[in-house]
PDB file of C-alpha atoms and ligand atoms in Angstrom:
ATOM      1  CA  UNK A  20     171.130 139.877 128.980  1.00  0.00           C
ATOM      2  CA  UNK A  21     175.010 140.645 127.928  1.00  0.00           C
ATOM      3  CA  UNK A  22     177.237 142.638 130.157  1.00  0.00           C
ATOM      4  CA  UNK A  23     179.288 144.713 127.863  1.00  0.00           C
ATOM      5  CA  UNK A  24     182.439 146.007 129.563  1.00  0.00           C
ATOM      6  CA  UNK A  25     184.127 149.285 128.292  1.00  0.00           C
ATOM      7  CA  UNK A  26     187.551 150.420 129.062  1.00  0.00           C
ATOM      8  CA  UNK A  27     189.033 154.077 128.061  1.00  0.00           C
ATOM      9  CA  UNK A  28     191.526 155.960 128.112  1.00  0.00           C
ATOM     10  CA  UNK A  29     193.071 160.057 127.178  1.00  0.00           C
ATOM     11  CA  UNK A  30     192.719 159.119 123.235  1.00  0.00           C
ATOM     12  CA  UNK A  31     188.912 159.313 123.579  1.00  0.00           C
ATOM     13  CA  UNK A  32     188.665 162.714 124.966  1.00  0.00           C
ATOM     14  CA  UNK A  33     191.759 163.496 122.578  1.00  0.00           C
ATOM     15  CA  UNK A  34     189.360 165.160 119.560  1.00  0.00           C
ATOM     16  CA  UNK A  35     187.488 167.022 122.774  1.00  0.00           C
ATOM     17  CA  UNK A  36     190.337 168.873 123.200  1.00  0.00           C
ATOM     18  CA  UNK A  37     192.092 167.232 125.820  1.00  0.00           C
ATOM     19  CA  UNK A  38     196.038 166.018 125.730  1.00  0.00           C
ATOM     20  CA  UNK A  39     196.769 162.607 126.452  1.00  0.00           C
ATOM     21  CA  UNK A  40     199.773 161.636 127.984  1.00  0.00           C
ATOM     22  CA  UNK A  41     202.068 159.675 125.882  1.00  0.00           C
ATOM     23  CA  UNK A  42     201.382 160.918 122.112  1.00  0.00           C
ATOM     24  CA  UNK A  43     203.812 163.299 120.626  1.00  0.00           C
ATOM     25  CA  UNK A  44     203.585 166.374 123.127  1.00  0.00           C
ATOM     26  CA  UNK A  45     201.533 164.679 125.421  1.00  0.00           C
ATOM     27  CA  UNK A  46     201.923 165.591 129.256  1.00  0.00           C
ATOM     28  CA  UNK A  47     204.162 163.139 129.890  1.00  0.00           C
ATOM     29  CA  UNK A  48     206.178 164.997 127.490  1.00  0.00           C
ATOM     30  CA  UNK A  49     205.714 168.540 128.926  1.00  0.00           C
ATOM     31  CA  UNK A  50     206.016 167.196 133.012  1.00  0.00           C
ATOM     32  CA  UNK A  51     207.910 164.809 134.982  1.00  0.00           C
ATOM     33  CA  UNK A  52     205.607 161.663 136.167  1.00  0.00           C
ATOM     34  CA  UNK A  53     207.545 161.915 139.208  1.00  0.00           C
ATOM     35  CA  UNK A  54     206.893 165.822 140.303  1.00  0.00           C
ATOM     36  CA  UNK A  55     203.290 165.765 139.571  1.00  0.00           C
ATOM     37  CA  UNK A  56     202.014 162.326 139.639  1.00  0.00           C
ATOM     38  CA  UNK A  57     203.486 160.490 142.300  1.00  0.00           C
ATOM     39  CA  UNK A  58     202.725 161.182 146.754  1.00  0.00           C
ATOM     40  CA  UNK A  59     206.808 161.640 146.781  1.00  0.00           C
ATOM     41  CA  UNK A  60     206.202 164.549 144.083  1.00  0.00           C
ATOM     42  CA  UNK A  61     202.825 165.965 146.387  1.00  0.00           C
ATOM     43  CA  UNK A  62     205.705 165.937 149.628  1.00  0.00           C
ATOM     44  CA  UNK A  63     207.984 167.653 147.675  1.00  0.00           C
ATOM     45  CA  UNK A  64     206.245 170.365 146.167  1.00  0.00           C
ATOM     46  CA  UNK A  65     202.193 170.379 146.281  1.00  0.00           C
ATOM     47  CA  UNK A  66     202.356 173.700 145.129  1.00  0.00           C
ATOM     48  CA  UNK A  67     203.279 172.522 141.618  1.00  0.00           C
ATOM     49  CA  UNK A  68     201.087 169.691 141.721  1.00  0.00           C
ATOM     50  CA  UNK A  69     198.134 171.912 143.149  1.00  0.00           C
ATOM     51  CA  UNK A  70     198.702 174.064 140.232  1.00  0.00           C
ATOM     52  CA  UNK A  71     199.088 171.123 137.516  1.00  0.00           C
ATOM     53  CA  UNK A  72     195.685 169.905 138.312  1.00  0.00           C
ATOM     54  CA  UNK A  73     193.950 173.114 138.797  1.00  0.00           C
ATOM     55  CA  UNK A  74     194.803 174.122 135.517  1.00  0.00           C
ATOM     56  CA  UNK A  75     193.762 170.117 134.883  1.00  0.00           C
ATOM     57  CA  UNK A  76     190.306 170.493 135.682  1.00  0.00           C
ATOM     58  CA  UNK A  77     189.830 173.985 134.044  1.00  0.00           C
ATOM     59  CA  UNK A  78     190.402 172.640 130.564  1.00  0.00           C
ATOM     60  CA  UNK A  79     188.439 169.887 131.490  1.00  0.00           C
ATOM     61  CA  UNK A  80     185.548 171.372 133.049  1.00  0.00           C
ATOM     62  CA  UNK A  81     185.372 173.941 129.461  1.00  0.00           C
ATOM     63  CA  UNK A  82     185.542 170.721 127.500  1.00  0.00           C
ATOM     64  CA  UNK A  83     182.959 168.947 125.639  1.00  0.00           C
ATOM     65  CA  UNK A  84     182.201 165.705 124.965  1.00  0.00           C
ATOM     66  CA  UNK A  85     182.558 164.422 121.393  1.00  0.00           C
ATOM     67  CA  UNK A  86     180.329 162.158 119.017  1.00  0.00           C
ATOM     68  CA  UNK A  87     182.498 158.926 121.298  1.00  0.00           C
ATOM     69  CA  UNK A  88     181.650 160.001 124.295  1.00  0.00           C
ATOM     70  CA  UNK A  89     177.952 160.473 122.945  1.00  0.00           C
ATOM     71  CA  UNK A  90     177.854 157.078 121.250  1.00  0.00           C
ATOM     72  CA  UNK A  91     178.657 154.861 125.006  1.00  0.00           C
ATOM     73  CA  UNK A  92     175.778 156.874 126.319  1.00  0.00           C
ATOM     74  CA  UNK A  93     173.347 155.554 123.425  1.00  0.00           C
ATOM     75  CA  UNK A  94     174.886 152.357 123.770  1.00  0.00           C
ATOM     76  CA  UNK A  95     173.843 152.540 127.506  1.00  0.00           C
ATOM     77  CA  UNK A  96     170.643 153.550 126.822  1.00  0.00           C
ATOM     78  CA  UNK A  97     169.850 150.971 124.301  1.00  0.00           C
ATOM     79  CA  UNK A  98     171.148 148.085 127.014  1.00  0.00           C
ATOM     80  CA  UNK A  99     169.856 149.453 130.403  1.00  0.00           C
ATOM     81  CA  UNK A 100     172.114 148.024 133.139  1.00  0.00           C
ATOM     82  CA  UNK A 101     174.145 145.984 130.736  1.00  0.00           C
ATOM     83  CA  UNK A 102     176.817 148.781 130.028  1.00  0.00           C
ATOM     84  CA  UNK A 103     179.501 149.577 132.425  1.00  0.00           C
ATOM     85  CA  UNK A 104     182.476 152.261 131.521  1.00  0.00           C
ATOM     86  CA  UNK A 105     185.609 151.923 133.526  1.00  0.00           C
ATOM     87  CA  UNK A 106     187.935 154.821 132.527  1.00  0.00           C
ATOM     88  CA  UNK A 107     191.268 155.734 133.521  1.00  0.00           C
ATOM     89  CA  UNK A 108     190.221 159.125 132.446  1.00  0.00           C
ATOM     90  CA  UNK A 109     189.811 161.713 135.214  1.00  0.00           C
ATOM     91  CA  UNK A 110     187.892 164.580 132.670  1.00  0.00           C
ATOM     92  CA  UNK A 111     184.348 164.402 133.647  1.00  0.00           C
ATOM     93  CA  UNK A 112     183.201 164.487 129.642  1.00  0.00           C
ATOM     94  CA  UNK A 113     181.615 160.266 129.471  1.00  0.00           C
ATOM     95  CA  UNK A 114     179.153 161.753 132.089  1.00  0.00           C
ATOM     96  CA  UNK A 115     178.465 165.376 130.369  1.00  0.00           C
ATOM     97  CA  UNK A 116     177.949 163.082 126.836  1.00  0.00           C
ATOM     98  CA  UNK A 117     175.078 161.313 129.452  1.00  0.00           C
ATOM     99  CA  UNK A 118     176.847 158.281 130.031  1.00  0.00           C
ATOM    100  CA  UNK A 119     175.560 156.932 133.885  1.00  0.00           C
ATOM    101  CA  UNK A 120     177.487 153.531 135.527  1.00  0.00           C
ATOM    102  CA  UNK A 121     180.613 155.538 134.755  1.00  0.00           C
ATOM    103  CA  UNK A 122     184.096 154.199 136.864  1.00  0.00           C
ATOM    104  CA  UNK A 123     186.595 156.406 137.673  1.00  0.00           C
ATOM    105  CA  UNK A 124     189.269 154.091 138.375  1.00  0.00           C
ATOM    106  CA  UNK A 125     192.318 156.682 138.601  1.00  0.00           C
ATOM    107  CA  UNK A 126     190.207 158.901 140.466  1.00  0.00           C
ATOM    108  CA  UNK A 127     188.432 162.455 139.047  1.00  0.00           C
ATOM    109  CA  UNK A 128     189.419 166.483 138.461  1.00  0.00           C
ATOM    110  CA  UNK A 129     186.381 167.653 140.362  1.00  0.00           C
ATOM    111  CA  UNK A 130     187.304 165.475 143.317  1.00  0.00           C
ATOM    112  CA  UNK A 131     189.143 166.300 145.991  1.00  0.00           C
ATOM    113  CA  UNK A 132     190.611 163.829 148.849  1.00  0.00           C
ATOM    114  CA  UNK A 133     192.155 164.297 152.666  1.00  0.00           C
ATOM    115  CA  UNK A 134     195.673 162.753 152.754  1.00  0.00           C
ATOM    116  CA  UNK A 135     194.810 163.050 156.596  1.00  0.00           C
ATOM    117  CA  UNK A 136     191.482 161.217 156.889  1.00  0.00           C
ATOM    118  CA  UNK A 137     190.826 159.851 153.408  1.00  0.00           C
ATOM    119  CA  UNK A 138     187.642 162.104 153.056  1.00  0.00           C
ATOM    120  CA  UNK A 139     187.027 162.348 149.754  1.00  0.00           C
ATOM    121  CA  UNK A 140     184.554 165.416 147.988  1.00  0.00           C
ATOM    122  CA  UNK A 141     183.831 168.032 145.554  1.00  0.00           C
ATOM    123  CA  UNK A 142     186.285 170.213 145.232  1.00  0.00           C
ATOM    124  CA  UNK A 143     184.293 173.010 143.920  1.00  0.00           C
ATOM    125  CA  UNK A 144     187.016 175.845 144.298  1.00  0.00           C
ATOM    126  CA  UNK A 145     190.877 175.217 143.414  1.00  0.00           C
ATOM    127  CA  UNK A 146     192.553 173.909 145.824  1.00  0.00           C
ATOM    128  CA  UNK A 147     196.113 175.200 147.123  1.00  0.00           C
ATOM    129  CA  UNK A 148     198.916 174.042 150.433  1.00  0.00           C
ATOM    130  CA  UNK A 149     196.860 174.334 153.264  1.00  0.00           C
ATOM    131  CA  UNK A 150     193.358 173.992 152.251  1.00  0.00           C
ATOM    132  CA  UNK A 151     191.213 172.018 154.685  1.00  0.00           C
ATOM    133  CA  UNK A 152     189.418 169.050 154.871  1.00  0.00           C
ATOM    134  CA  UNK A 153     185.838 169.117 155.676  1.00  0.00           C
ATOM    135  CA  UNK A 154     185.511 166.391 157.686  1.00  0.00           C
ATOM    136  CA  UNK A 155     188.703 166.400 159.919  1.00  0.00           C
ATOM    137  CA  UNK A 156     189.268 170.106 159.260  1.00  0.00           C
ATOM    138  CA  UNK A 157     193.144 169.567 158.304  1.00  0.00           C
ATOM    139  CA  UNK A 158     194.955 171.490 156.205  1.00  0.00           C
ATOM    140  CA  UNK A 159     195.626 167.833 153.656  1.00  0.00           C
ATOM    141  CA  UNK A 160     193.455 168.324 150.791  1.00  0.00           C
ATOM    142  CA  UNK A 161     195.127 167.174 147.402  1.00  0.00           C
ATOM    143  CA  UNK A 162     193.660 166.271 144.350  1.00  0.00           C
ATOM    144  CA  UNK A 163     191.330 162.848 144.452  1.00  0.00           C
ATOM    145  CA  UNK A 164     193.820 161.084 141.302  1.00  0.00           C
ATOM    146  CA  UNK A 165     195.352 157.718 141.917  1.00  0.00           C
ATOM    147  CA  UNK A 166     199.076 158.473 141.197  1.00  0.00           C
ATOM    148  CA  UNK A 167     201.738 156.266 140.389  1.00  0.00           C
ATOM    149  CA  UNK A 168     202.399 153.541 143.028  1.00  0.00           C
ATOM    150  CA  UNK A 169     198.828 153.825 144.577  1.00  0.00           C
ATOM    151  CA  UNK A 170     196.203 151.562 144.113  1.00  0.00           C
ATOM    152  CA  UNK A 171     193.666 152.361 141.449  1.00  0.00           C
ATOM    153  CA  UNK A 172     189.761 152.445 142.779  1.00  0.00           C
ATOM    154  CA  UNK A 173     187.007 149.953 142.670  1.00  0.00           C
ATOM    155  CA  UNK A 174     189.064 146.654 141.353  1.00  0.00           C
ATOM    156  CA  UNK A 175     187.583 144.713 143.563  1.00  0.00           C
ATOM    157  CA  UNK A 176     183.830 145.523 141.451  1.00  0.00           C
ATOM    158  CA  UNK A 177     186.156 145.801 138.216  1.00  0.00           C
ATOM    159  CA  UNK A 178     187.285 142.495 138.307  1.00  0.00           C
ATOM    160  CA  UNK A 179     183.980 140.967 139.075  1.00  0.00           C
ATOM    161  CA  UNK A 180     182.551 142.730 136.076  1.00  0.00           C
ATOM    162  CA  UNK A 181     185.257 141.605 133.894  1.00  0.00           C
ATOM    163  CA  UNK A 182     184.884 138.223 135.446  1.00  0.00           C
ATOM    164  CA  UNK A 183     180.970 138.516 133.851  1.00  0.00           C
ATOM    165  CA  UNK A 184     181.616 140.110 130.597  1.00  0.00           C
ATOM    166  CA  UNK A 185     180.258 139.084 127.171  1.00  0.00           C
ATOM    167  CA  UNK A 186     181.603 142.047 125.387  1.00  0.00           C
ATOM    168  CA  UNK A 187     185.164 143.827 126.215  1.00  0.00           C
ATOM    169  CA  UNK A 188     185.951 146.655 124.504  1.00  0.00           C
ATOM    170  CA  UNK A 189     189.076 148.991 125.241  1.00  0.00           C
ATOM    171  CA  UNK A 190     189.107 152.635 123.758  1.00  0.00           C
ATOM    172  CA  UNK A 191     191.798 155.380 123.556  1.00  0.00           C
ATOM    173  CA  UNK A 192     194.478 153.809 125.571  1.00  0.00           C
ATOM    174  CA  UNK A 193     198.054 153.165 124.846  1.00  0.00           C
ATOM    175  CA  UNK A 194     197.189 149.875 127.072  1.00  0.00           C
ATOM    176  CA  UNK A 195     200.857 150.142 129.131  1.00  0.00           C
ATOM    177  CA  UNK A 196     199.537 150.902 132.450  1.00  0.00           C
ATOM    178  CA  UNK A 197     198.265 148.130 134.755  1.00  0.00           C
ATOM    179  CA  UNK A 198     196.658 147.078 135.913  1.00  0.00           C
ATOM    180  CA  UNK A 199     194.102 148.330 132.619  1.00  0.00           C
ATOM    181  CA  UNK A 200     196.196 147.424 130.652  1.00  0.00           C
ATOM    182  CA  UNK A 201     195.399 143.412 131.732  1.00  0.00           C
ATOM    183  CA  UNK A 202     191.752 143.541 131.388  1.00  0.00           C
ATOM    184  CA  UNK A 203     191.292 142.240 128.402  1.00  0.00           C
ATOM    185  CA  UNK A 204     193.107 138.901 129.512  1.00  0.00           C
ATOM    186  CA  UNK A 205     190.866 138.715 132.551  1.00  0.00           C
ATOM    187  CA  UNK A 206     187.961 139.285 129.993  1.00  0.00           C
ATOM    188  CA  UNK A 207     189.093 136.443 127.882  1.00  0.00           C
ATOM    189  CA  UNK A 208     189.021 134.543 130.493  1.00  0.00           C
ATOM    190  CA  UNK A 209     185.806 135.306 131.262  1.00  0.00           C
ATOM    191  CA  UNK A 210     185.068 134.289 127.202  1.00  0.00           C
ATOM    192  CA  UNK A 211     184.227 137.682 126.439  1.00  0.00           C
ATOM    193  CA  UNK A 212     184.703 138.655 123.065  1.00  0.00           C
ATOM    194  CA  UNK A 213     187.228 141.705 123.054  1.00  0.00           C
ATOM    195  CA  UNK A 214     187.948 144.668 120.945  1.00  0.00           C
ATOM    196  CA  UNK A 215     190.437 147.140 120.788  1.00  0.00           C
ATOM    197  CA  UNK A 216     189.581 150.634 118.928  1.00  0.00           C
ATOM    198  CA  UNK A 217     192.280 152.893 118.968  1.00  0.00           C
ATOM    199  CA  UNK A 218     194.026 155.756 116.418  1.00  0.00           C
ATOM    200  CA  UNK A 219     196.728 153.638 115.930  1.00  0.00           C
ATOM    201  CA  UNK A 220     197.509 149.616 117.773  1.00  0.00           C
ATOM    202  CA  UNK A 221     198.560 149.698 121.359  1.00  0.00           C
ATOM    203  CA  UNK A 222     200.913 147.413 123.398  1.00  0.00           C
ATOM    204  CA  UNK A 223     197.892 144.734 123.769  1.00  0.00           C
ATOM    205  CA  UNK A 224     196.782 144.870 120.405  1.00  0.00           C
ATOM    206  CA  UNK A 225     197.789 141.327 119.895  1.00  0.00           C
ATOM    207  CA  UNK A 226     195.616 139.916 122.545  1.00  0.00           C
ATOM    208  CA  UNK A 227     192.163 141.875 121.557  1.00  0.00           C
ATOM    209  CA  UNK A 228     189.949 139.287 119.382  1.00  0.00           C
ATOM    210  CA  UNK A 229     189.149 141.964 116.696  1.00  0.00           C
ATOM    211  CA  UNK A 230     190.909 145.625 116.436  1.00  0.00           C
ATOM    212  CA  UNK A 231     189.459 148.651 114.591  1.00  0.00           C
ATOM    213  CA  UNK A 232     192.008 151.649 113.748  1.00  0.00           C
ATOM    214  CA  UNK A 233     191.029 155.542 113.793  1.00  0.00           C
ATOM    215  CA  UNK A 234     190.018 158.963 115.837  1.00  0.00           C
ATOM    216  CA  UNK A 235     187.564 157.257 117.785  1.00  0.00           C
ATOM    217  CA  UNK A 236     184.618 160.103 116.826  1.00  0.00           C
ATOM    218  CA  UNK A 237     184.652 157.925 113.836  1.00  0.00           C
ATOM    219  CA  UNK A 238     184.971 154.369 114.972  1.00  0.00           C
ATOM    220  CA  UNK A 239     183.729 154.495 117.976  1.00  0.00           C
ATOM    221  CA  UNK A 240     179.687 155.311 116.680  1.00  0.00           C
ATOM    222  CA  UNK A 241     180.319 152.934 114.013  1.00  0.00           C
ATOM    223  CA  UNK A 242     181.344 150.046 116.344  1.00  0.00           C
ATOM    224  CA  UNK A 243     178.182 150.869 118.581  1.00  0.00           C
ATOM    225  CA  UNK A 244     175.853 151.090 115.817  1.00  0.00           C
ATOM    226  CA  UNK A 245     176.893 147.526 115.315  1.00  0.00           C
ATOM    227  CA  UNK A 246     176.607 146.056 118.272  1.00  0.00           C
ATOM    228  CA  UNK A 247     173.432 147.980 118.808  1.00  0.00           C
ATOM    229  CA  UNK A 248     171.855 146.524 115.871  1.00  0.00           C
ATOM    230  CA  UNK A 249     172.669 143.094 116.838  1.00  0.00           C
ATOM    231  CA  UNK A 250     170.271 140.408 117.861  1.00  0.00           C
TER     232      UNK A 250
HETATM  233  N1  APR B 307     191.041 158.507 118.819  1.00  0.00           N
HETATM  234  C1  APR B 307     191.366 157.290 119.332  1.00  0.00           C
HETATM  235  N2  APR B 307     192.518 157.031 119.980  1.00  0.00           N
HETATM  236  C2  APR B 307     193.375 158.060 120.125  1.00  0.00           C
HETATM  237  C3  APR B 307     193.109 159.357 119.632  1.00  0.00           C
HETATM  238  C4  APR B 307     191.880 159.560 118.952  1.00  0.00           C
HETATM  239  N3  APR B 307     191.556 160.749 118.444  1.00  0.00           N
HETATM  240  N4  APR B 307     194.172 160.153 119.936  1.00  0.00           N
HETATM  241  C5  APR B 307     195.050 159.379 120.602  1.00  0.00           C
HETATM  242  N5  APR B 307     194.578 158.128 120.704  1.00  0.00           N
HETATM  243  C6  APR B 307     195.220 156.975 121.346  1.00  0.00           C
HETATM  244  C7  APR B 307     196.718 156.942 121.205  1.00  0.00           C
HETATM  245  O1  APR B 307     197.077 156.231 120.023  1.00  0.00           O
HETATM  246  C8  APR B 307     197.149 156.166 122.463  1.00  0.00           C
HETATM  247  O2  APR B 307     197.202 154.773 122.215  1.00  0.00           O
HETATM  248  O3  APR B 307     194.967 157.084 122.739  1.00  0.00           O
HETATM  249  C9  APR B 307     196.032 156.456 123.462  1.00  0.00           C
HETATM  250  C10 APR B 307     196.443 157.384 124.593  1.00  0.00           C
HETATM  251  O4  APR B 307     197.432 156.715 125.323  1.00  0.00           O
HETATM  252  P1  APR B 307     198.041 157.431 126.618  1.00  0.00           P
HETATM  253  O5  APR B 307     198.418 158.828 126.276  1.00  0.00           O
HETATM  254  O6  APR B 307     199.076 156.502 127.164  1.00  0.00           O
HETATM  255  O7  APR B 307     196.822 157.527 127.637  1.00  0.00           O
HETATM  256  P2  APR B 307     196.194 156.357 128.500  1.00  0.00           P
HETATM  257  O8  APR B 307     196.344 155.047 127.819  1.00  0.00           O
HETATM  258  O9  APR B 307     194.834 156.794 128.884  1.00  0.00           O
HETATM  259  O10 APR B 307     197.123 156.374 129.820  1.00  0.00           O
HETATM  260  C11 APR B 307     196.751 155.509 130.860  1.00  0.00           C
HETATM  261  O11 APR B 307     198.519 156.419 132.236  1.00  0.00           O
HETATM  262  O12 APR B 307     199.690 158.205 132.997  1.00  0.00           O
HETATM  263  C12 APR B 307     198.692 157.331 133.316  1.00  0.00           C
HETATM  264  O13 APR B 307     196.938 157.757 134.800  1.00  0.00           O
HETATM  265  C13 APR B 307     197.391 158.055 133.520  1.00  0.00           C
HETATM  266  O14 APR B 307     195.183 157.240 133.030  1.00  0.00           O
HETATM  267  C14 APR B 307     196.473 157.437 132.486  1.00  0.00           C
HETATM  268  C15 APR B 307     197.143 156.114 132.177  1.00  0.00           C
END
């Protein structure tokens, strides 16, 4: 029984047609971290950030999940209960490739969440100033992400999985926001073997135990393939 422990990031749904954030023209690039992904940004203006994310989850809802995404799901289905995916991605595409045990750690495009109550849901329609929580029936709906300065979800669970990992390996992240970008030191600590696969080396690379360069629809199937066909 091995608990392999996956990490991703934008750079995996990057060949699904997706931006990331920090590449050349990434959204970072195109919008201010501070207007649209911060609460001070939502107080200021949740008009604009209403209208960032709602054109967000359209692109993501008409993307597809590529030959990566498809690969963790084999993986998962070759080591029933063994896999977990924590991603910092907020597209819904590991679970359209048929990944399960996925983590959404920075929260999801299809969710919604009550800055009144903390209600969280599906936001099935777009959501705009004004539109009301189910539950408490205030107008404090905004869009279920973890922005800068708030605490990611589930690290409690993450860290306990990292704490029991045999196999750490982070995809498609630039690796310089925490607190992802230290889970391949708590994974080593665990004595996890960890490995980094990535276009090009991020800010960790130095601490991953084996690295593997490219578009992950390439590396990413090879790398499961292996460990797949391992004893
Ligand atoms: N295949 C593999 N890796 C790729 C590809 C690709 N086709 N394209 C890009 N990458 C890599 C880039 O080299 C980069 O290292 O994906 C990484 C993307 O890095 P970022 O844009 O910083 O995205 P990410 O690491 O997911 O950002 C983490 O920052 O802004 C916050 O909440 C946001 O979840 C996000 C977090």
């Amino acid at each position: 029984m091995s608990k392999i422990v996956i990490l991703t990031g934008a750079g995996i749904s990057a060949e699904s047609g997706l931006g990331t954030f920090r590449d050349e023209n990434g959204l970072w690039a195109q919008h201010r971290i501070e207007d649209v992904a911060t609460p001070e940004g939502f107080a200021r203006n949740p008009d604009l950030v209403h209208s960032f994310y709602n054109a967000r989850r359209h692109q993501s809802s008409a993307a597809q999940p590529n030959a990566a995404h498809m690969a963790l799901a084999q993986l998962q289905a070759q080591h029933p209960g063994e896999v977990v995916i924590i991603t910092q991605n907020v597209d819904g595409l590991h679970e359209k490739g048929g990944a399960s045990n996925v983590w959404h750690m920075h929260g999801i495009l299809d969710g919604a969440l009550c800055a009144a109550c903390s209600h969280r849901w599906y936001a099935a329609e777009d959501m705009h100033r004004g539109t009301l929580c189910p539950s408490c029936q205030m107008p404090a709906a905004r869009p279920d992400i973890v922005w800068f300065g708030e605490m990611p979800y589930d690290m409690e669970q993450i860290y306990a999985q990292l704490a029991g990992a045999d196999l750490f390996a982070s995809i498609g992240t630039s690796s310089q926001v925490y607190p992802a970008a230290a889970f391949v030191h708590e994974a080593q600590a665990a004595g996890a073997h960890t490995v980094e696969l990535n276009l090009e080396p991020s800010s960790m690379v130095s601490s991953f135990a084996e690295t593997r360069f490219g578009p992950a629809t390439v590396i990413v199937p090879q790398w499961v393939n292996e460990v797949i066909g391992q004893p």
